[in-house]
């Protein structure tokens, strides 16, 4: 379980129209073992924020610490799950989970077997990604990140491309993983329900350049029922905050 | 649906188009045809049907005396010449020599092409130094460089092997390079997160990702090696399939010329099939349209 401290001063991109500010100053303290979801309008810069946490983007002013250690480059400590599964198509499920680690190592072998069990992929260990559904592929991607025992798992709209049923199923699966492994999780989403189902705390971002608009704690027991009154209350709270931005439309 | 019913529903289709061609199309996609070409043997039959028809027509034309034997010997005579050459052991010897030349040339050129392609693909510096030169040399035709090779290396084996190697170099170089450069940047990002070391970056990401291109290069290189062999052996040699052809044409033994061509075609097709088999085995993971 690890704490994440974010102290961001400035982040901008260079385009042909000159410098475009993407992120305003952001301060955020994430507690060990906490599940935080970040929600905001499309293109607000929340994915950029996650890439900064991962060490994939280092062109910014400010710093990110994990357990007091500054993040300067990507690595297995900051596990990352992308919106697309990004599996290696030439590797089978178990080879993808192991990737650069050797399956012949009995320790790795045992952990891979454990993880395929955890993400419910038993029987598909030898299948190539082309045979997997979107949900299965994403579960492989999660297992791949978990094998490295990350201090924090960063998820960038991991279920955004899935149908509602698969999405709900994977949310449950992810919660199960989180409760068993007690890993700090930060998940970016634009799905309000998803944010409430998963999080201990929900961070609402403003439109670009993004800053934290509000942080909403969710003190509901897991598993959470969407029809529950308290659930609806928090859901409405988020929707109100987002509609204050003037970007929330009925279509979303 | 029964046929008469079908006719009743779609009477206008046959009328509006060319009725005869419509019927021909229908006949080729007839279940009986599809059944005949189904399975492994059927595929062989489908591939062989065109050459077999040509062969039959050819034999008929020769038997009727329409084609002079010195220009176009009949298939039967070509087979006879083949049998003669086999029985004297001459053909086996020639094939052996040709195969060895092609193999050595291919191994030399192909290995270097692969190595240079990898190096240029992995390193911008290496690419900057070598690629312009390689691209320039690549445009020089084989035939134009042959006299120079004879001057440099004589008429012996070296000039032949090197000529083949030169040809085999480029397809593997170009395709390996392209394959490496086309590796998905998104997978690179994953490799950075998973902390791949340099070795794993090459063996578990770049090589497998570039494999489809590399195998294409391999196939093209093998083809060019075979082509280079013909050029090399025709320019002067005392053994080999090219020599067999050259020698036979001097004595107007046209049927032997055809035997030589037949051998080139057969071995060429065989080596191509070998690479295709490799492709099927090594690229099982690929998710692409199978036809």
XYZ file of C-alpha atoms in Angstrom:
543
model
C 0.000 0.000 0.000
C 1.472 3.255 -1.069
C 0.702 6.934 -0.810
C 0.756 9.186 -3.829
C 1.451 12.904 -3.544
C 0.826 15.193 -6.495
C 2.093 18.771 -6.552
C 1.672 20.038 -10.058
C 2.461 23.631 -10.940
C 2.063 23.816 -14.682
C 1.689 21.686 -17.759
C 1.380 22.855 -21.332
C 1.702 21.512 -24.855
C 3.391 23.213 -27.749
C 1.295 23.345 -30.878
C 1.402 25.410 -34.058
C -0.861 27.936 -32.335
C 1.758 28.400 -29.645
C 1.682 27.186 -26.080
C -1.567 25.656 -24.834
C -1.992 25.227 -21.108
C -3.359 21.785 -20.250
C -3.192 21.636 -16.469
C -3.441 24.295 -13.813
C -1.813 23.816 -10.406
C -3.065 20.583 -8.846
C -2.502 19.360 -5.310
C -3.679 15.924 -4.399
C -2.838 13.515 -1.614
C -3.844 9.909 -2.138
C -3.743 7.615 0.855
C -2.237 4.130 0.900
C -4.697 1.577 -0.427
C -7.188 4.206 -1.490
C -9.295 3.925 -4.633
C -9.560 7.310 -6.318
C -11.489 7.976 -9.506
C -10.877 11.076 -11.587
C -13.803 12.296 -13.646
C -14.127 15.236 -15.981
C -15.220 16.285 -19.453
C -13.522 14.746 -22.488
C -10.209 16.331 -23.375
C -9.880 18.151 -20.063
C -6.438 16.756 -19.434
C -7.231 13.982 -16.985
C -5.394 11.409 -19.093
C -2.428 13.768 -19.225
C -2.498 13.917 -15.443
C -2.443 10.119 -15.263
C 0.501 9.941 -17.682
C 2.360 12.363 -15.463
C 1.677 10.126 -12.452
C 2.973 7.165 -14.464
C 6.180 8.964 -15.375
C 5.315 8.619 -19.074
C 5.069 12.392 -19.421
C 7.893 14.336 -17.810
C 7.439 17.689 -19.549
C 5.823 19.614 -16.700
C 6.623 21.745 -13.698
C 5.987 20.229 -10.300
C 6.519 16.795 -8.833
C 4.880 13.487 -8.091
C 5.933 11.278 -5.216
C 5.076 7.685 -4.469
C 5.915 6.820 -0.873
C 8.164 9.853 -0.727
C 10.030 8.791 -3.853
C 9.940 11.134 -6.818
C 8.554 9.705 -10.050
C 10.992 10.466 -12.860
C 10.415 7.678 -15.379
C 7.860 4.978 -16.156
C 8.287 1.655 -14.438
C 6.575 -1.343 -12.887
C 6.009 0.557 -9.612
C 3.360 2.581 -11.413
C 1.283 -0.135 -13.072
C -0.672 1.197 -16.015
C -3.746 -0.082 -17.831
C -4.626 1.731 -21.053
C -8.005 2.174 -22.669
C -6.891 -0.235 -25.399
C -5.575 -3.495 -23.973
C -2.184 -3.124 -25.681
C -1.370 -6.805 -25.464
C 1.452 -8.246 -27.536
C -0.406 -10.073 -30.316
C 2.367 -12.671 -30.740
C 2.187 -13.752 -27.105
C -0.403 -16.013 -25.531
C -2.359 -14.871 -22.484
C 0.184 -16.218 -20.009
C 3.115 -14.972 -22.076
C 1.519 -11.538 -22.156
C 1.151 -11.503 -18.398
C 4.768 -12.571 -17.949
C 5.990 -10.450 -20.919
C 9.680 -9.860 -20.157
C 9.724 -12.217 -17.176
C 10.408 -15.913 -17.618
C 7.540 -18.379 -17.241
C 10.163 -21.024 -16.529
C 10.932 -19.316 -13.249
C 8.764 -21.306 -10.783
C 8.001 -18.188 -8.734
C 6.777 -16.260 -11.785
C 4.911 -19.341 -12.998
C 3.050 -19.653 -9.696
C 2.155 -15.958 -9.636
C 0.941 -16.016 -13.229
C -1.260 -19.019 -12.458
C -2.618 -17.238 -9.401
C -3.378 -14.108 -11.415
C -5.103 -15.940 -14.275
C -7.285 -17.430 -11.577
C -7.891 -14.030 -9.989
C -8.959 -12.373 -13.260
C -10.916 -15.506 -14.252
C -8.954 -16.461 -17.338
C -8.340 -20.100 -16.471
C -8.508 -22.186 -19.617
C -7.353 -19.316 -21.823
C -3.695 -19.291 -20.779
C -2.547 -20.504 -24.180
C -4.899 -18.393 -26.297
C -3.624 -15.571 -28.509
C -5.160 -12.108 -28.041
C -6.970 -12.362 -31.381
C -9.227 -14.985 -29.814
C -10.112 -12.867 -26.766
C -13.050 -10.517 -26.311
C -12.481 -6.912 -25.293
C -13.271 -7.623 -21.665
C -10.978 -10.632 -21.509
C -8.136 -8.689 -23.102
C -8.506 -5.946 -20.536
C -8.378 -8.509 -17.732
C -5.099 -9.816 -19.167
C -3.770 -6.248 -19.183
C -4.739 -5.870 -15.516
C -3.085 -9.178 -14.615
C 0.046 -8.097 -16.483
C 0.278 -4.959 -14.375
C -0.475 -6.839 -11.128
C 2.246 -9.448 -11.677
C 4.845 -6.728 -11.034
C 3.336 -5.836 -7.640
C 2.912 -2.153 -8.463
C 2.763 0.389 -5.653
C -0.075 2.069 -7.462
C -2.268 0.924 -10.345
C -3.172 3.669 -12.809
C -6.121 2.985 -15.105
C -6.893 5.266 -18.045
C -10.552 4.725 -18.966
C -9.885 0.984 -18.937
C -13.488 -0.034 -19.600
C -14.430 2.855 -21.871
C -14.513 0.723 -25.014
C -16.613 -2.084 -23.523
C -20.356 -2.676 -23.622
C -22.304 -1.828 -20.425
C -22.659 -5.451 -19.257
C -18.988 -6.278 -19.662
C -18.111 -2.960 -18.061
C -20.192 -3.649 -14.957
C -18.702 -7.126 -14.763
C -15.140 -5.820 -14.974
C -15.826 -3.127 -12.385
C -16.794 -5.884 -9.963
C -13.694 -7.852 -10.944
C -11.470 -4.820 -10.404
C -12.982 -4.192 -6.955
C -12.299 -7.792 -6.067
C -8.664 -7.408 -7.111
C -8.386 -4.170 -5.148
C -9.798 -5.720 -1.972
C -7.561 -8.774 -2.231
C -4.351 -6.986 -3.204
C -4.956 -3.708 -1.346
C -3.205 -1.720 -4.046
C -3.664 2.033 -4.323
C -5.733 2.631 -7.438
C -6.291 5.736 -9.518
C -8.816 5.374 -12.319
C -9.715 7.982 -14.912
C -13.221 7.771 -16.338
C -15.957 9.820 -17.935
C -18.643 7.465 -16.657
C -20.322 8.906 -13.546
C -21.712 5.561 -12.386
C -18.317 3.933 -12.726
C -16.748 6.673 -10.612
C -19.263 6.107 -7.816
C -19.234 2.308 -7.962
C -15.479 2.136 -7.491
C -14.138 5.066 -5.529
C -13.350 5.970 -1.956
C -12.956 9.481 -3.276
C -14.005 11.080 -6.539
C -11.949 13.918 -7.988
C -13.923 16.136 -10.365
C -11.855 18.065 -12.895
C -12.745 21.324 -14.612
C -12.558 21.712 -18.407
C -9.203 22.555 -19.954
C -6.906 23.740 -18.526
C -7.862 21.243 -15.866
C -7.844 21.890 -12.170
C -9.564 20.073 -9.335
C -13.095 21.398 -9.042
C -14.242 19.235 -6.166
C -13.293 16.116 -4.243
C -16.233 13.996 -3.154
C -15.728 11.262 -0.557
C -17.879 8.148 -0.981
C -18.526 6.373 2.294
C -20.742 3.594 1.015
C -20.091 -0.092 1.681
C -19.036 -2.321 -1.218
C -20.534 -3.780 -3.353
C -22.558 -0.708 -4.149
C -26.077 -0.826 -5.529
C -26.816 1.656 -8.276
C -30.484 1.833 -7.290
C -29.551 2.699 -3.708
C -30.672 6.150 -2.507
C -27.270 7.182 -1.162
C -25.662 6.092 -4.437
C -28.090 8.256 -6.378
C -27.400 11.176 -4.049
C -23.665 11.094 -4.776
C -24.323 10.547 -8.437
C -26.493 13.660 -8.546
C -23.883 15.603 -6.634
C -21.339 14.814 -9.363
C -23.777 15.613 -12.147
C -24.549 18.963 -10.528
C -20.859 19.791 -10.231
C -20.308 18.857 -13.864
C -23.313 20.802 -15.085
C -22.014 23.864 -13.221
C -19.151 23.741 -15.706
C -21.676 24.333 -18.460
C -20.259 21.461 -20.498
C -22.593 18.756 -19.302
C -25.391 18.083 -21.738
C -28.266 15.676 -21.641
C -26.553 13.586 -24.318
C -23.707 12.654 -22.007
C -35.257 -22.793 -51.388
C -36.082 -24.802 -54.489
C -34.716 -23.651 -57.862
C -38.025 -22.923 -59.540
C -38.968 -20.730 -56.641
C -35.680 -18.853 -56.990
C -36.339 -18.240 -60.665
C -39.743 -16.920 -59.831
C -38.368 -14.468 -57.308
C -35.451 -13.219 -59.366
C -36.565 -13.382 -62.964
C -35.389 -9.871 -63.781
C -31.788 -10.314 -62.634
C -30.817 -12.782 -65.308
C -32.570 -10.734 -67.947
C -31.032 -7.384 -67.097
C -27.437 -8.601 -67.250
C -25.656 -10.672 -69.836
C -27.466 -13.937 -69.371
C -24.613 -16.112 -70.679
C -21.947 -14.720 -68.348
C -24.364 -14.999 -65.475
C -24.810 -18.636 -66.215
C -21.026 -19.167 -66.396
C -20.542 -17.574 -63.005
C -23.284 -19.713 -61.575
C -21.670 -22.806 -62.988
C -18.215 -22.043 -61.469
C -19.726 -21.488 -58.054
C -21.844 -24.612 -58.463
C -21.667 -26.909 -55.405
C -20.171 -29.655 -57.535
C -17.222 -27.441 -58.440
C -16.775 -26.307 -54.872
C -16.828 -29.895 -53.691
C -14.175 -30.873 -56.231
C -11.836 -28.139 -54.999
C -12.470 -28.653 -51.302
C -9.753 -29.937 -48.967
C -6.025 -30.299 -49.517
C -6.100 -32.458 -52.600
C -8.742 -30.236 -54.094
C -6.565 -27.177 -53.677
C -3.761 -28.973 -55.489
C -6.164 -29.861 -58.240
C -7.342 -26.276 -58.491
C -3.764 -24.983 -58.791
C -2.768 -27.670 -61.278
C -5.788 -27.439 -63.553
C -4.499 -24.492 -65.611
C -1.006 -25.937 -66.328
C -2.578 -29.317 -67.116
C -4.891 -27.805 -69.717
C -2.022 -25.856 -71.300
C 0.104 -29.020 -71.313
C -2.616 -31.042 -73.033
C -3.133 -28.392 -75.723
C 0.619 -28.163 -76.196
C 0.988 -31.906 -76.674
C -1.860 -31.965 -79.156
C -0.310 -29.085 -81.119
C 3.076 -30.847 -81.204
C 1.585 -34.186 -82.249
C -0.275 -32.511 -85.084
C 3.040 -31.014 -86.248
C 1.968 -27.419 -85.704
C 5.097 -26.615 -83.667
C 8.605 -27.437 -84.977
C 10.505 -29.659 -82.539
C 13.609 -27.381 -82.478
C 11.576 -24.402 -81.279
C 8.907 -25.989 -79.140
C 9.537 -29.632 -78.303
C 6.512 -31.645 -77.235
C 5.949 -32.296 -73.507
C 6.580 -36.008 -74.090
C 10.007 -35.267 -75.564
C 10.836 -32.940 -72.724
C 10.000 -35.683 -70.244
C 12.175 -38.039 -72.244
C 15.089 -35.586 -72.115
C 14.524 -35.259 -68.390
C 14.667 -39.040 -67.947
C 17.903 -39.208 -69.949
C 19.546 -36.494 -67.895
C 18.466 -38.146 -64.680
C 19.728 -41.572 -65.713
C 23.213 -40.257 -66.600
C 23.385 -38.500 -63.238
C 24.161 -35.253 -65.039
C 21.051 -33.459 -63.858
C 21.433 -34.367 -60.201
C 24.998 -33.090 -60.303
C 23.947 -29.820 -61.949
C 21.111 -29.275 -59.494
C 23.414 -29.969 -56.593
C 25.938 -27.397 -57.759
C 23.261 -24.800 -58.465
C 21.589 -25.351 -55.110
C 24.887 -24.971 -53.267
C 25.692 -21.734 -55.064
C 22.252 -20.304 -54.426
C 22.323 -21.423 -50.801
C 25.734 -19.952 -50.033
C 24.930 -16.738 -51.845
C 21.586 -16.475 -50.113
C 23.005 -17.220 -46.680
C 25.767 -14.674 -47.112
C 23.637 -11.900 -48.592
C 20.517 -12.668 -46.588
C 22.324 -12.746 -43.256
C 24.081 -9.472 -43.986
C 20.857 -7.903 -45.248
C 19.026 -8.954 -42.099
C 21.847 -7.729 -39.852
C 22.156 -4.373 -41.622
C 18.378 -3.981 -41.674
C 18.202 -4.643 -37.928
C 21.054 -2.254 -37.196
C 19.625 0.517 -39.386
C 16.165 -0.060 -37.951
C 17.380 0.120 -34.365
C 19.839 2.981 -34.731
C 19.211 6.312 -36.445
C 22.984 6.847 -36.540
C 23.608 3.603 -38.359
C 20.781 4.400 -40.742
C 22.226 7.853 -41.434
C 25.607 6.421 -42.297
C 24.653 3.393 -44.357
C 21.168 3.744 -45.778
C 21.894 6.354 -48.487
C 24.747 4.237 -49.860
C 22.733 1.032 -49.728
C 19.778 2.653 -51.469
C 22.104 3.893 -54.198
C 23.769 0.535 -54.778
C 20.347 -1.104 -54.727
C 19.318 0.637 -57.934
C 22.198 -0.857 -59.969
C 20.848 -3.769 -62.015
C 22.372 -7.197 -61.553
C 23.352 -7.538 -65.183
C 25.255 -4.255 -65.162
C 27.414 -5.319 -62.258
C 28.171 -8.793 -63.608
C 31.145 -7.805 -65.845
C 32.743 -6.014 -62.905
C 32.370 -9.070 -60.689
C 33.983 -11.249 -63.352
C 36.892 -8.797 -63.563
C 37.289 -8.729 -59.809
C 36.654 -12.305 -58.838
C 37.207 -14.195 -62.061
C 34.899 -16.807 -63.502
C 35.155 -19.083 -60.461
C 32.682 -19.767 -57.679
C 33.328 -16.555 -55.763
C 31.977 -14.222 -58.406
C 28.825 -16.327 -58.646
C 28.214 -16.602 -54.930
C 28.882 -12.906 -54.426
C 26.569 -11.935 -57.247
C 23.782 -13.989 -55.680
C 24.601 -12.568 -52.251
C 24.377 -9.032 -53.581
C 20.890 -9.708 -54.893
C 19.737 -11.470 -51.726
C 20.972 -8.636 -49.527
C 18.479 -5.918 -50.481
C 15.023 -7.455 -49.989
C 15.916 -8.644 -46.499
C 17.593 -5.330 -45.683
C 14.674 -3.188 -46.831
C 11.952 -5.328 -45.280
C 13.700 -5.903 -41.954
C 14.299 -2.162 -41.695
C 10.668 -1.387 -42.541
C 9.440 -4.006 -40.089
C 11.455 -2.572 -37.216
C 10.353 0.971 -37.964
C 6.700 -0.025 -38.108
C 6.601 -1.379 -34.558
C 3.602 0.173 -32.785
C 4.732 3.091 -30.616
C 1.959 2.187 -28.148
C 3.578 -1.186 -27.496
C 6.875 0.619 -26.924
C 5.169 2.597 -24.200
C 4.049 -0.673 -22.601
C 7.598 -2.022 -22.813
C 8.880 1.087 -21.040
C 6.350 0.647 -18.232
C 7.162 -3.049 -17.876
C 10.875 -2.141 -17.819
C 12.014 -4.301 -20.717
C 15.799 -4.424 -20.956
C 17.489 -3.886 -24.317
C 17.635 -7.589 -25.126
C 13.943 -8.123 -24.390
C 13.073 -5.004 -26.315
C 14.600 -6.636 -29.389
C 13.625 -10.278 -28.845
C 10.140 -9.853 -27.378
C 8.946 -6.678 -29.053
C 10.791 -5.618 -32.197
C 11.649 -8.974 -33.752
C 8.191 -10.523 -33.365
C 6.535 -7.303 -34.508
C 8.800 -7.123 -37.539
C 8.505 -10.831 -38.305
C 5.811 -10.532 -40.993
C 8.030 -8.075 -42.886
C 11.160 -10.136 -42.282
C 9.500 -13.242 -43.689
C 8.369 -11.281 -46.727
C 11.975 -10.151 -47.160
C 13.111 -13.750 -46.815
C 10.750 -14.835 -49.538
C 11.809 -12.072 -51.890
C 15.484 -12.693 -51.131
C 15.139 -16.369 -51.949
C 13.511 -15.459 -55.248
C 16.255 -12.993 -56.108
C 18.935 -15.545 -55.165
C 17.477 -17.923 -57.661
C 17.403 -15.162 -60.266
C 21.011 -14.219 -59.490
C 21.965 -17.832 -59.911
C 20.658 -17.865 -63.473
C 22.567 -14.696 -64.339
C 25.716 -16.053 -62.682
C 25.580 -19.426 -64.387
C 24.682 -18.097 -67.795
C 27.667 -15.747 -67.732
C 30.005 -18.662 -67.779
C 30.265 -21.883 -65.863
C 31.054 -25.528 -66.431
C 28.281 -27.018 -64.321
C 24.905 -26.113 -62.893
C 21.394 -25.777 -64.224
C 22.229 -22.459 -65.926
C 25.136 -24.118 -67.658
C 22.854 -26.958 -68.715
C 20.557 -24.464 -70.417
C 23.349 -22.439 -71.990
C 25.103 -25.531 -73.290
C 21.942 -27.111 -74.652
C 20.956 -23.973 -76.520
C 24.380 -23.971 -78.257
C 23.570 -27.418 -79.614
C 19.911 -26.639 -80.277
C 18.775 -29.244 -77.748
C 15.640 -27.319 -77.042
C 14.071 -30.056 -74.948
C 17.016 -29.867 -72.535
C 16.559 -26.090 -72.315
C 13.006 -26.771 -71.259
C 14.165 -29.281 -68.668
C 16.426 -26.581 -67.216
C 13.551 -24.099 -67.082
C 11.382 -26.727 -65.466
C 13.975 -27.276 -62.751
C 14.245 -23.548 -62.078
C 10.481 -23.269 -61.788
C 10.159 -26.323 -59.543
C 12.913 -25.368 -57.126
C 11.738 -21.753 -57.080
C 8.217 -22.820 -56.203
C 9.515 -25.252 -53.600
C 11.575 -22.626 -51.777
C 8.640 -20.246 -51.906
C 6.361 -22.884 -50.409
C 8.904 -23.447 -47.666
C 8.770 -19.813 -46.583
C 4.983 -19.784 -46.795
C 4.915 -22.803 -44.536
C 7.218 -20.942 -42.138
C 4.860 -17.964 -42.281
C 1.879 -20.088 -41.406
C 3.694 -21.579 -38.454
C 5.349 -18.448 -37.091
C 2.524 -15.999 -37.712
C -0.290 -18.055 -36.221
C -0.938 -15.202 -33.815
C -1.787 -12.829 -36.614
C -5.359 -11.672 -36.877
C -5.729 -10.903 -40.543
C -8.023 -11.644 -43.404
C -7.482 -15.182 -44.644
C -9.264 -14.867 -48.000
